[in-house]
Amino acid sequence: MIEWPDLTAFFLSFKLATLTTLILLVIGTPLAWWLARTNNRIKPLIETLVALPIVLPPTVMGFYLLILLGPNGWLGGFWVSLTGQALTFSFAGLVVASVVYSLPFVIQPLQNGFESVSPRLLEAARTLGAKPLDAFFTIAVPVAKRGFLTATVLGFAHTLGEFGVVLMVGGNIPGETKVIAIEIYNQVEMLNYAQAHVLSAMLLILAFVMIFAMYWINNKGRSS
Amino acid sequence: MNIAGHCHFKIKREDFELELAFDIPVAGIMAIYGESGCGKTSILRAMVGLDHHSGSCFTLNGVALQKGGVFIPAEQRKVGLVFQDLSLFPHLNVRENIQFAEKRNPSGNNIKRSDVLDVLAIGALLDRMPQQLSGGEQQRVAIARTLMRQPELLLLDEPMSALDDNNKQRLIPYLRQVHQTFDLPMMVVSHDLNVVTQLCDHILMINDRGYQFHDSIHQAMLSDDAETFKSQQLQAVFNTQVIDRDEAFGLTTVETPTGTTFYINGLFPKTQAIRLNIHAKDVSMSLQAPQQSSILNVLAAKVVEVKATPGFECLVVAQVGEDQIMGLISKKSAINLKLQVNQNIFIQIKTNAIVAG
């Protein structure tokens, strides 16, 4: 008989991934739009910075984030002066770290999506009387909808599976920073393989379903 | 010629500069004709307000859309442009594409949606997606969408370029009907002289000699500017009316405004205005009236001018009543016939060589 595990860590991960994805969509959309449209010389630099989290080990990112978010770091110090709380080893700190960690998984699909929107369509919209922002929301966003779907799913799934960075900046505080990947690690450490199995399977199935749905919907959109 | 607007553009791009000034006629369709890459599309983009070229000015119906520091952006100009690639919104069906323009231009009620759907015959396509339409249908939907912008001027960039010959012929009556029904100044950019001569009334030619405007395409063909055309392209252009139909033989008789009549193949409705294109290469000449000839259009004429072409041909301009028709004959024939100015001749045109529509 398998004992049903404590789901606090699971829900915390869910909350973290939702919040991170929303923030990334809000800040990532204008950035991705700019990257898709600009010929500015600093574009490759920005693209490189965005892509770094893909290749850097989580420990390296976590280390720098720890310094940045710590009470003596400029972001952490600012946060302390604002709220009186430290960013490190807090849920808020995890959100900031996750935004950085999952940045490329949201920006890149959005940028690809926007690059597939012909500039001619936006010009046509303007000649029909649509102001630039109107044309953006009524033409660019729906035409790039596959990019949005991919960005949302990848950003969410990637944050859900976060481990190393969390360990570096958030530690292991139940209900606050102990996300599902950490909980699985704990269970394995304690040789609770049954618990580890249940939690791992949940994460595996969830990731599979989300990514499968993404590919399925995107393929369906392409064939019609 | 009544004028709807005036343009003076100084177009500067990396690869070329083009400065030109022209008037936009109220009535008749104006062609901007020139080779690809001569800047035709740049002119349309400047007119519609997508590109800003400093030092240019553009006035339409008394309103300065660009002048000095004034530049009204595209979304605030009542100038409609049908793009060469049409740019139908791929995520919206035909109805939604049209509504996109309709919603953003509610005030003007001059151009009604029901009339637009009728004239362009797209009422049955409303629920289709753009990708499900044929090239000709897509073109008509794009025109309909642009008309719902309630434009005061309609611009079309290479409207026939994506269509095969059959569909080109089918689109021409639609474009004429749009011009007539909505009483809208129209300009068509094309590098295809057939499109220009069959559809348009006025022509702005852009070539290595600069640019030239002609009020009438027929006159342009007779002018010195016609030297930029190939001799095979030279033609007389007449707007005619049907005056008789011969049902038994499937022939229609049409008349130019100045009274010259021609037989054309096919039966056309009595009320219809018909554009005739008579290519110089299809016109032959003889000194006597041909006896027992198969050719139905035999017209007494007088030689106005004989021009040598760069090849082994002569272009003969002949006066037929009040009208002038060009014939392209070999130099050898011109010498054999001893053609001279004021000589009386007969010109012959096969009915099926006349392009009518």
Coordinates of C-alpha atoms in Angstrom, one line a residue:
Chain A
M1 CA 0.0 0.0 0.0
I2 CA 1.5 3.3 -1.1
E3 CA 1.2 6.1 1.3
W4 CA -0.2 9.2 -0.5
P5 CA 2.6 11.8 -0.3
D6 CA 2.3 15.3 1.1
L7 CA 1.4 17.5 -1.8
T8 CA 2.5 20.8 -0.3
A9 CA 5.7 20.8 -2.4
F10 CA 3.7 19.9 -5.5
F11 CA 1.3 22.9 -5.1
L12 CA 4.2 25.2 -4.3
S13 CA 5.8 24.3 -7.6
F14 CA 2.6 24.8 -9.4
K15 CA 2.2 28.2 -7.9
L16 CA 5.8 29.1 -8.7
A17 CA 5.5 28.0 -12.3
T18 CA 2.2 29.8 -12.9
L19 CA 3.5 33.0 -11.4
T20 CA 6.8 32.8 -13.3
T21 CA 5.2 32.0 -16.6
L22 CA 2.8 35.0 -16.2
I23 CA 5.6 37.4 -15.4
L24 CA 7.7 36.1 -18.3
L25 CA 4.8 36.4 -20.8
V26 CA 4.3 40.0 -19.7
I27 CA 8.0 41.1 -19.8
G28 CA 8.9 38.6 -22.5
T29 CA 6.4 39.7 -25.1
P30 CA 7.7 43.2 -25.7
L31 CA 11.3 42.0 -25.5
A32 CA 10.7 39.2 -28.0
W33 CA 8.8 41.6 -30.3
W34 CA 11.7 44.0 -30.2
L35 CA 14.2 41.1 -30.9
A36 CA 12.0 39.9 -33.8
R37 CA 11.8 43.3 -35.4
T38 CA 15.0 45.2 -34.6
N39 CA 18.2 45.5 -36.6
N40 CA 20.0 47.1 -33.7
R41 CA 23.6 46.2 -33.2
I42 CA 23.1 45.1 -29.6
K43 CA 20.5 42.5 -30.7
P44 CA 23.1 39.6 -30.7
L45 CA 24.2 40.7 -27.2
I46 CA 20.7 40.6 -25.8
E47 CA 20.0 37.3 -27.5
T48 CA 23.2 35.8 -25.9
L49 CA 22.2 37.0 -22.5
V50 CA 18.7 35.5 -23.0
A51 CA 20.2 32.2 -24.1
L52 CA 22.8 31.8 -21.3
P53 CA 20.4 30.0 -18.8
I54 CA 20.1 27.2 -21.4
V55 CA 23.8 26.3 -21.2
L56 CA 24.9 27.5 -17.7
P57 CA 24.9 24.9 -14.9
P58 CA 22.2 25.8 -12.4
T59 CA 24.8 26.0 -9.8
V60 CA 26.6 28.8 -11.6
M61 CA 23.3 30.7 -12.1
G62 CA 22.3 29.9 -8.6
F63 CA 25.5 31.2 -7.3
Y64 CA 25.3 34.6 -9.0
L65 CA 21.6 34.9 -8.1
L66 CA 22.5 34.2 -4.5
I67 CA 24.9 37.1 -4.6
L68 CA 22.5 39.3 -6.5
L69 CA 19.5 38.5 -4.3
G70 CA 21.3 38.4 -1.0
P71 CA 20.8 41.2 1.5
N72 CA 24.1 42.7 0.3
G73 CA 23.4 42.3 -3.4
W74 CA 21.8 45.3 -5.2
L75 CA 18.5 43.6 -5.9
G76 CA 18.4 41.8 -2.5
G77 CA 19.4 45.0 -0.7
F78 CA 16.7 47.0 -2.5
W79 CA 14.1 44.4 -1.6
V80 CA 15.2 44.5 2.1
S81 CA 14.8 48.2 2.2
L82 CA 11.4 47.9 0.5
T83 CA 9.9 45.0 2.5
G84 CA 12.2 44.4 5.4
Q85 CA 12.5 40.8 4.2
A86 CA 15.4 39.0 2.6
L87 CA 14.9 37.7 -1.0
T88 CA 17.1 34.7 -0.6
F89 CA 15.4 31.7 1.0
S90 CA 12.0 33.1 0.3
F91 CA 9.3 32.4 -2.2
A92 CA 9.7 35.9 -3.8
G93 CA 13.3 35.1 -4.3
L94 CA 12.4 31.9 -6.0
V95 CA 10.1 33.8 -8.4
V96 CA 12.9 36.2 -9.4
A97 CA 15.3 33.3 -9.8
S98 CA 12.8 31.3 -11.9
V99 CA 12.1 34.2 -14.2
V100 CA 15.8 34.4 -15.0
Y101 CA 16.2 30.6 -15.2
S102 CA 13.2 30.1 -17.6
L103 CA 13.7 33.3 -19.6
P104 CA 15.0 31.7 -22.8
F105 CA 12.2 29.1 -22.8
V106 CA 9.7 31.9 -23.1
I107 CA 11.6 34.5 -25.1
Q108 CA 12.8 32.2 -27.9
P109 CA 9.5 30.7 -28.9
L110 CA 7.9 34.1 -28.7
Q111 CA 10.6 35.6 -30.9
N112 CA 10.3 32.8 -33.4
G113 CA 6.5 33.3 -33.4
F114 CA 6.8 37.0 -34.0
E115 CA 9.4 36.5 -36.7
S116 CA 6.9 34.5 -38.6
V117 CA 4.5 37.4 -38.8
S118 CA 5.0 39.2 -42.1
P119 CA 5.6 42.9 -41.6
R120 CA 3.3 43.3 -44.6
L121 CA 0.3 42.1 -42.5
L122 CA 0.9 44.8 -40.0
E123 CA 1.3 47.4 -42.7
A124 CA -2.0 46.2 -44.2
A125 CA -3.7 46.5 -40.8
R126 CA -2.4 50.1 -40.5
T127 CA -3.6 51.0 -44.0
L128 CA -7.0 49.7 -42.9
G129 CA -7.1 52.1 -40.0
A130 CA -5.5 50.1 -37.1
K131 CA -3.1 52.0 -34.9
P132 CA 0.2 50.1 -34.2
L133 CA -0.9 48.7 -30.8
D134 CA -4.2 47.7 -32.2
A135 CA -2.5 45.9 -35.1
F136 CA -0.1 44.2 -32.6
F137 CA -2.9 42.7 -30.6
T138 CA -5.3 41.9 -33.4
I139 CA -2.8 40.6 -36.0
A140 CA 0.6 39.9 -34.6
V141 CA -0.5 38.1 -31.4
P142 CA -3.0 35.8 -33.0
V143 CA -0.7 35.0 -36.0
A144 CA 2.1 34.2 -33.5
K145 CA -0.2 32.1 -31.3
R146 CA 1.8 28.9 -31.7
G147 CA 4.8 30.9 -30.3
F148 CA 2.7 31.9 -27.3
L149 CA 1.5 28.3 -26.7
T150 CA 5.1 26.9 -26.9
A151 CA 6.4 29.7 -24.7
T152 CA 3.7 29.1 -22.1
V153 CA 4.1 25.4 -22.0
L154 CA 7.9 25.4 -22.0
G155 CA 8.2 28.2 -19.5
F156 CA 5.7 26.5 -17.1
A157 CA 7.2 23.0 -17.5
H158 CA 10.7 24.1 -17.2
T159 CA 10.0 26.1 -14.0
L160 CA 8.1 23.1 -12.6
G161 CA 11.2 20.9 -13.0
E162 CA 13.5 23.5 -11.4
F163 CA 16.0 22.0 -8.9
G164 CA 19.6 23.4 -8.8
V165 CA 18.8 27.1 -8.8
V166 CA 16.2 26.6 -6.1
L167 CA 18.6 24.7 -4.0
M168 CA 21.2 27.5 -4.3
V169 CA 18.9 30.5 -3.6
G170 CA 15.9 29.0 -1.8
G171 CA 17.0 26.0 0.1
N172 CA 14.5 23.6 1.5
I173 CA 11.9 25.4 3.5
P174 CA 8.6 23.6 3.5
G175 CA 5.7 25.6 2.1
E176 CA 8.0 28.4 1.2
T177 CA 10.8 27.2 -1.0
K178 CA 10.6 23.4 -0.9
V179 CA 9.5 22.7 -4.5
I180 CA 8.6 19.2 -5.9
A181 CA 12.1 18.5 -7.3
I182 CA 13.7 19.2 -3.9
E183 CA 11.0 17.1 -2.2
I184 CA 11.8 14.2 -4.5
Y185 CA 15.5 14.5 -3.8
N186 CA 14.7 14.5 0.0
Q187 CA 12.6 11.4 -0.3
V188 CA 15.4 9.6 -2.2
E189 CA 17.9 10.7 0.4
M190 CA 15.7 9.2 3.0
L191 CA 15.4 6.1 0.9
N192 CA 11.6 6.6 0.7
Y193 CA 11.5 5.2 -2.8
A194 CA 7.8 4.7 -2.8
Q195 CA 7.2 8.4 -2.2
A196 CA 9.8 9.4 -4.7
H197 CA 8.1 7.1 -7.2
V198 CA 4.7 8.8 -6.8
L199 CA 6.1 12.3 -7.0
S200 CA 8.3 11.6 -9.9
A201 CA 5.6 9.9 -11.8
M202 CA 3.3 12.8 -11.2
L203 CA 5.9 15.2 -12.6
L204 CA 6.7 12.9 -15.5
I205 CA 3.0 12.5 -16.5
L206 CA 2.3 16.2 -16.2
A207 CA 5.3 17.1 -18.3
F208 CA 4.4 14.6 -20.9
V209 CA 0.8 15.7 -21.2
M210 CA 1.6 19.4 -21.4
I211 CA 4.3 19.0 -24.0
F212 CA 2.3 16.4 -26.0
A213 CA -0.7 18.8 -26.0
M214 CA 1.5 21.6 -27.2
Y215 CA 2.9 19.6 -30.1
W216 CA -0.5 18.2 -31.0
I217 CA -2.2 21.6 -31.0
N218 CA 0.7 23.2 -33.0
N219 CA 0.6 20.4 -35.6
K220 CA -3.1 20.7 -35.9
G221 CA -2.8 24.4 -36.5
R222 CA -0.2 23.9 -39.2
S223 CA -2.2 21.4 -41.2
S224 CA -5.5 23.4 -41.3
Chain B
M1 CA -9.3 66.6 -66.6
N2 CA -10.7 67.1 -63.0
I3 CA -8.1 66.5 -60.4
A4 CA -8.6 64.7 -57.1
G5 CA -5.1 65.3 -55.8
H6 CA -1.6 66.2 -56.5
C7 CA 1.7 64.4 -55.6
H8 CA 5.2 65.6 -55.6
F9 CA 7.5 62.9 -54.2
K10 CA 11.2 62.8 -53.6
I11 CA 11.9 59.2 -53.1
K12 CA 15.3 58.3 -51.8
R13 CA 16.4 54.7 -51.3
E14 CA 19.8 53.1 -51.0
D15 CA 19.8 52.0 -54.6
F16 CA 18.0 54.9 -56.3
E17 CA 16.4 58.3 -56.2
L18 CA 13.2 59.2 -57.9
E19 CA 11.6 62.6 -58.0
L20 CA 8.3 63.0 -59.7
A21 CA 5.2 65.1 -59.6
F22 CA 1.8 64.2 -61.0
D23 CA -2.0 64.8 -60.7
I24 CA -4.5 62.2 -59.8
P25 CA -7.5 62.3 -62.1
V26 CA -11.0 62.1 -60.6
A27 CA -12.4 60.0 -63.4
G28 CA -10.8 57.0 -65.1
I29 CA -8.2 54.6 -63.8
M30 CA -4.7 55.8 -63.8
A31 CA -1.8 53.4 -64.5
I32 CA 1.7 53.7 -63.1
Y33 CA 3.7 51.7 -65.7
G34 CA 7.3 50.8 -65.6
E35 CA 9.8 48.0 -65.3
S36 CA 10.2 46.1 -62.0
G37 CA 12.4 48.0 -59.6
C38 CA 11.8 51.5 -61.1
G39 CA 10.1 52.6 -57.9
K40 CA 6.4 52.1 -58.6
T41 CA 5.7 50.4 -55.3
S42 CA 7.7 53.1 -53.5
I43 CA 5.3 55.7 -54.9
L44 CA 2.2 53.8 -53.6
R45 CA 3.8 53.3 -50.2
A46 CA 4.5 57.0 -49.9
M47 CA 0.9 57.8 -51.0
V48 CA -0.6 55.5 -48.5
G49 CA 1.6 56.9 -45.7
L50 CA 3.7 53.8 -44.9
D51 CA 6.9 55.5 -46.0
H52 CA 8.0 59.0 -45.2
H53 CA 10.2 60.8 -47.7
S54 CA 11.1 64.3 -46.5
G55 CA 10.6 67.1 -48.9
S56 CA 7.6 65.4 -50.6
C57 CA 4.0 66.7 -50.6
F58 CA 0.7 65.0 -51.3
T59 CA -2.7 66.7 -51.3
L60 CA -5.9 64.7 -51.7
N61 CA -9.3 66.4 -52.1
G62 CA -7.9 69.6 -50.7
V63 CA -6.3 68.0 -47.6
A64 CA -2.6 68.0 -47.2
L65 CA -1.6 64.5 -46.2
Q66 CA 2.0 65.4 -46.5
K67 CA 3.4 68.9 -46.7
G68 CA 6.3 70.5 -44.9
G69 CA 6.3 69.2 -41.4
V70 CA 2.8 67.6 -41.8
F71 CA 2.7 63.8 -42.3
I72 CA -0.5 62.0 -41.7
P73 CA 0.3 58.4 -40.9
A74 CA -1.2 55.5 -42.8
E75 CA -3.8 54.6 -40.2
Q76 CA -5.3 58.2 -40.5
R77 CA -5.3 58.5 -44.3
K78 CA -8.3 57.6 -46.2
V79 CA -6.1 56.0 -48.9
G80 CA -6.7 52.4 -49.6
L81 CA -3.9 50.1 -50.8
V82 CA -4.3 46.6 -52.1
F83 CA -0.9 45.1 -51.6
Q84 CA 0.7 43.0 -54.3
D85 CA 0.8 40.0 -52.0
L86 CA -2.8 40.9 -50.8
S87 CA -1.9 40.5 -47.1
L88 CA -5.2 38.9 -46.2
F89 CA -5.1 38.1 -42.5
P90 CA -4.5 34.3 -42.4
H91 CA -6.2 33.8 -39.0
L92 CA -9.4 35.5 -40.0
N93 CA -12.0 34.3 -42.4
V94 CA -13.3 36.4 -45.3
R95 CA -16.1 38.0 -43.2
E96 CA -13.7 38.9 -40.4
N97 CA -11.1 40.2 -42.8
I98 CA -13.7 42.6 -44.2
Q99 CA -15.0 43.5 -40.7
F100 CA -11.5 44.4 -39.7
A101 CA -11.7 47.4 -42.0
E102 CA -15.4 48.0 -41.4
K103 CA -15.0 48.2 -37.5
R104 CA -12.3 50.8 -37.8
N105 CA -14.0 53.0 -40.3
P106 CA -17.6 53.3 -39.2
S107 CA -18.2 56.9 -40.0
G108 CA -18.2 56.8 -43.8
N109 CA -21.3 55.2 -45.1
N110 CA -20.6 56.0 -48.8
I111 CA -19.4 52.5 -49.6
K112 CA -21.8 50.0 -48.3
R113 CA -20.8 46.4 -47.5
S114 CA -23.7 44.9 -49.4
D115 CA -22.7 46.8 -52.6
V116 CA -19.1 45.8 -52.2
L117 CA -20.0 42.1 -51.8
D118 CA -22.3 42.4 -54.9
V119 CA -19.9 44.2 -57.1
L120 CA -17.0 41.8 -56.3
A121 CA -19.3 38.7 -56.1
I122 CA -17.8 37.4 -52.9
G123 CA -21.1 37.0 -50.9
A124 CA -20.8 33.3 -51.0
L125 CA -17.2 33.2 -49.7
L126 CA -17.7 34.9 -46.3
D127 CA -17.1 31.9 -44.2
R128 CA -14.0 30.6 -46.0
M129 CA -10.5 31.1 -44.8
P130 CA -8.2 33.1 -47.2
Q131 CA -6.1 29.9 -47.8
Q132 CA -9.2 28.2 -49.2
L133 CA -9.7 30.8 -51.9
S134 CA -8.4 30.8 -55.5
G135 CA -6.1 33.6 -56.6
G136 CA -8.8 35.6 -58.2
E137 CA -11.1 35.2 -55.2
Q138 CA -8.4 36.3 -52.8
Q139 CA -7.7 39.4 -55.0
R140 CA -11.4 40.3 -54.9
V141 CA -11.6 39.8 -51.1
A142 CA -8.5 42.0 -50.7
I143 CA -10.2 44.7 -52.8
A144 CA -13.4 44.4 -50.8
R145 CA -11.5 44.8 -47.5
T146 CA -9.8 47.9 -48.8
L147 CA -13.1 49.4 -50.0
M148 CA -14.5 49.0 -46.4
R149 CA -11.8 51.4 -45.4
Q150 CA -14.0 54.0 -47.1
P151 CA -11.0 55.3 -49.1
E152 CA -11.1 58.5 -51.1
L153 CA -8.5 57.0 -53.4
L154 CA -7.9 53.3 -54.2
L155 CA -4.4 52.1 -55.0
L156 CA -3.6 48.6 -56.4
D157 CA -0.1 47.2 -56.6
E158 CA 0.3 44.8 -59.5
P159 CA -3.2 43.4 -59.1
M160 CA -2.8 40.7 -61.8
S161 CA 0.7 39.5 -61.0
A162 CA -0.4 36.4 -59.2
L163 CA -3.1 35.5 -61.7
D164 CA -2.9 33.4 -64.9
D165 CA -4.1 34.9 -68.2
N166 CA -7.6 33.7 -67.8
N167 CA -8.1 35.1 -64.4
K168 CA -6.5 38.4 -65.4
Q169 CA -9.2 38.8 -68.0
R170 CA -11.8 38.0 -65.4
L171 CA -10.5 40.5 -62.9
I172 CA -10.6 43.5 -65.3
P173 CA -14.4 43.9 -65.4
Y174 CA -14.5 43.7 -61.6
L175 CA -12.0 46.5 -61.3
R176 CA -13.9 48.7 -63.8
Q177 CA -17.1 48.0 -62.0
V178 CA -15.5 49.1 -58.7
H179 CA -14.4 52.3 -60.3
Q180 CA -17.9 53.0 -61.7
T181 CA -20.0 51.9 -58.8
F182 CA -18.1 53.7 -56.0
D183 CA -17.0 56.7 -58.1
L184 CA -13.5 56.4 -56.7
P185 CA -10.2 57.7 -58.1
M186 CA -8.1 54.6 -58.8
M187 CA -4.4 54.0 -59.5
V188 CA -3.0 50.7 -60.7
V189 CA 0.7 49.9 -60.6
S190 CA 1.7 47.4 -63.3
H191 CA 4.7 46.3 -65.3
D192 CA 2.3 44.5 -67.7
L193 CA 1.4 46.7 -70.6
N194 CA -1.6 44.5 -71.4
V195 CA -3.1 45.1 -68.0
V196 CA -2.6 48.9 -68.5
T197 CA -4.1 49.1 -72.0
Q198 CA -7.1 46.9 -71.2
L199 CA -7.9 48.4 -67.8
C200 CA -6.6 51.9 -67.5
D201 CA -7.5 55.3 -69.0
H202 CA -4.5 57.4 -68.0
I203 CA -0.9 56.5 -67.8
L204 CA 2.1 57.6 -65.9
M205 CA 5.2 56.0 -67.5
I206 CA 8.4 55.6 -65.6
N207 CA 11.5 54.7 -67.7
D208 CA 15.1 55.6 -68.3
R209 CA 13.9 58.8 -69.9
G210 CA 12.3 59.9 -66.7
Y211 CA 8.6 60.0 -66.3
Q212 CA 5.7 61.1 -68.6
F213 CA 2.0 61.5 -67.9
H214 CA -0.6 60.9 -70.6
D215 CA -4.2 61.7 -70.2
S216 CA -5.1 59.0 -72.7
I217 CA -3.3 55.7 -73.3
H218 CA -4.2 55.9 -77.0
Q219 CA -2.4 59.3 -77.2
A220 CA 0.6 57.9 -75.3
M221 CA 0.9 55.2 -78.0
L222 CA 1.0 57.9 -80.7
S223 CA 3.4 60.2 -78.9
D224 CA 7.2 60.2 -79.0
D225 CA 7.1 58.6 -75.5
A226 CA 5.9 55.4 -77.2
E227 CA 9.5 54.8 -78.2
T228 CA 10.0 53.1 -74.9
F229 CA 7.5 50.4 -75.9
K230 CA 8.4 47.4 -78.0
S231 CA 7.0 47.7 -81.5
Q232 CA 5.0 44.5 -80.9
Q233 CA 3.3 46.2 -77.9
L234 CA 2.1 49.3 -79.9
Q235 CA -1.7 49.5 -80.2
A236 CA -4.7 51.7 -80.6
V237 CA -7.0 51.9 -77.6
F238 CA -10.6 52.8 -78.0
N239 CA -13.6 53.0 -75.6
T240 CA -16.5 51.9 -77.7
Q241 CA -20.2 51.3 -77.4
V242 CA -22.2 48.3 -78.9
I243 CA -24.4 49.5 -81.7
D244 CA -25.4 46.2 -83.3
R245 CA -25.3 42.5 -82.7
D246 CA -25.3 39.8 -85.4
E247 CA -26.7 36.7 -83.5
A248 CA -26.4 34.4 -86.5
F249 CA -22.7 35.0 -87.0
G250 CA -21.7 35.7 -83.4
L251 CA -20.5 39.2 -84.2
T252 CA -20.9 42.6 -82.5
T253 CA -20.5 45.9 -84.1
V254 CA -19.0 48.7 -81.9
E255 CA -18.5 52.3 -82.4
T256 CA -15.9 54.8 -81.1
P257 CA -17.0 58.1 -79.7
T258 CA -16.0 59.7 -83.0
G259 CA -17.9 57.3 -85.1
T260 CA -15.5 54.6 -86.4
T261 CA -17.1 51.2 -86.4
F262 CA -15.5 47.8 -85.9
Y263 CA -16.7 44.2 -86.0
I264 CA -15.6 42.2 -83.0
N265 CA -15.9 38.5 -82.3
G266 CA -18.5 37.5 -79.7
L267 CA -21.9 38.8 -78.7
F268 CA -21.8 41.6 -76.1
P269 CA -24.8 43.2 -74.4
K270 CA -26.1 46.3 -76.1
T271 CA -25.6 48.7 -73.2
Q272 CA -22.0 47.6 -72.5
A273 CA -19.0 49.9 -72.9
I274 CA -16.2 47.9 -74.6
R275 CA -12.5 48.6 -74.6
L276 CA -10.8 47.7 -77.9
N277 CA -7.1 47.1 -78.1
I278 CA -6.0 46.9 -81.8
H279 CA -2.3 46.0 -81.9
A280 CA -0.3 47.6 -84.7
K281 CA 1.2 44.2 -85.6
D282 CA -2.4 42.9 -86.4
V283 CA -3.2 45.7 -88.8
S284 CA -2.3 45.2 -92.5
M285 CA -2.6 47.7 -95.4
S286 CA -3.3 47.7 -99.1
L287 CA -3.6 50.4 -101.7
Q288 CA -6.9 49.1 -103.1
A289 CA -10.0 47.9 -101.3
P290 CA -9.4 44.2 -101.1
Q291 CA -11.9 42.2 -103.2
Q292 CA -13.4 39.0 -101.8
S293 CA -11.3 39.1 -98.6
S294 CA -12.0 37.1 -95.5
I295 CA -11.2 40.1 -93.4
L296 CA -14.3 41.9 -92.1
N297 CA -12.8 45.1 -90.8
V298 CA -11.7 47.0 -93.9
L299 CA -11.4 50.7 -93.4
A300 CA -10.6 53.5 -95.8
A301 CA -7.7 55.6 -94.3
K302 CA -5.1 58.2 -95.0
V303 CA -1.5 57.9 -94.1
V304 CA -0.5 60.4 -91.4
E305 CA 3.0 59.3 -90.6
V306 CA 5.5 56.6 -91.5
K307 CA 8.0 55.9 -88.8
A308 CA 11.0 53.6 -89.1
T309 CA 11.5 51.2 -86.2
P310 CA 14.9 50.0 -85.0
G311 CA 14.1 46.6 -86.7
F312 CA 13.0 45.8 -90.2
E313 CA 9.6 47.3 -89.7
C314 CA 7.7 50.5 -90.3
L315 CA 5.1 51.9 -88.1
V316 CA 2.3 53.6 -90.1
V317 CA -0.1 55.9 -88.4
A318 CA -3.4 56.0 -90.4
Q319 CA -6.3 58.4 -90.1
V320 CA -9.6 56.6 -90.1
G321 CA -12.4 59.3 -89.9
E322 CA -11.7 61.1 -86.7
D323 CA -9.6 58.2 -85.3
Q324 CA -6.0 57.1 -85.7
I325 CA -4.9 53.5 -86.0
M326 CA -1.4 52.2 -86.1
G327 CA -0.1 49.5 -88.4
L328 CA 3.2 47.7 -88.1
I329 CA 4.4 46.5 -91.5
S330 CA 7.7 45.3 -92.9
K331 CA 10.1 47.8 -94.4
K332 CA 9.9 45.8 -97.6
S333 CA 6.1 46.2 -97.8
A334 CA 6.4 49.9 -97.1
I335 CA 8.7 50.3 -100.0
N336 CA 6.6 48.1 -102.3
L337 CA 3.5 50.2 -101.5
K338 CA 5.5 53.4 -101.8
L339 CA 3.7 54.6 -98.7
Q340 CA 3.7 58.4 -98.3
V341 CA 2.0 60.9 -96.0
N342 CA -1.6 61.8 -97.1
Q343 CA -1.8 58.7 -99.3
N344 CA -5.2 57.0 -99.4
I345 CA -5.0 53.4 -98.2
F346 CA -7.2 50.6 -96.8
I347 CA -6.4 49.0 -93.5
Q348 CA -7.5 45.6 -92.6
I349 CA -7.9 44.0 -89.1
K350 CA -9.1 40.5 -88.5
T351 CA -11.9 40.4 -86.0
N352 CA -10.2 37.9 -83.8
A353 CA -7.1 40.0 -83.5
I354 CA -9.0 42.7 -81.8
V355 CA -8.9 42.4 -78.0
A356 CA -12.3 43.4 -76.7
G357 CA -13.6 43.5 -73.2

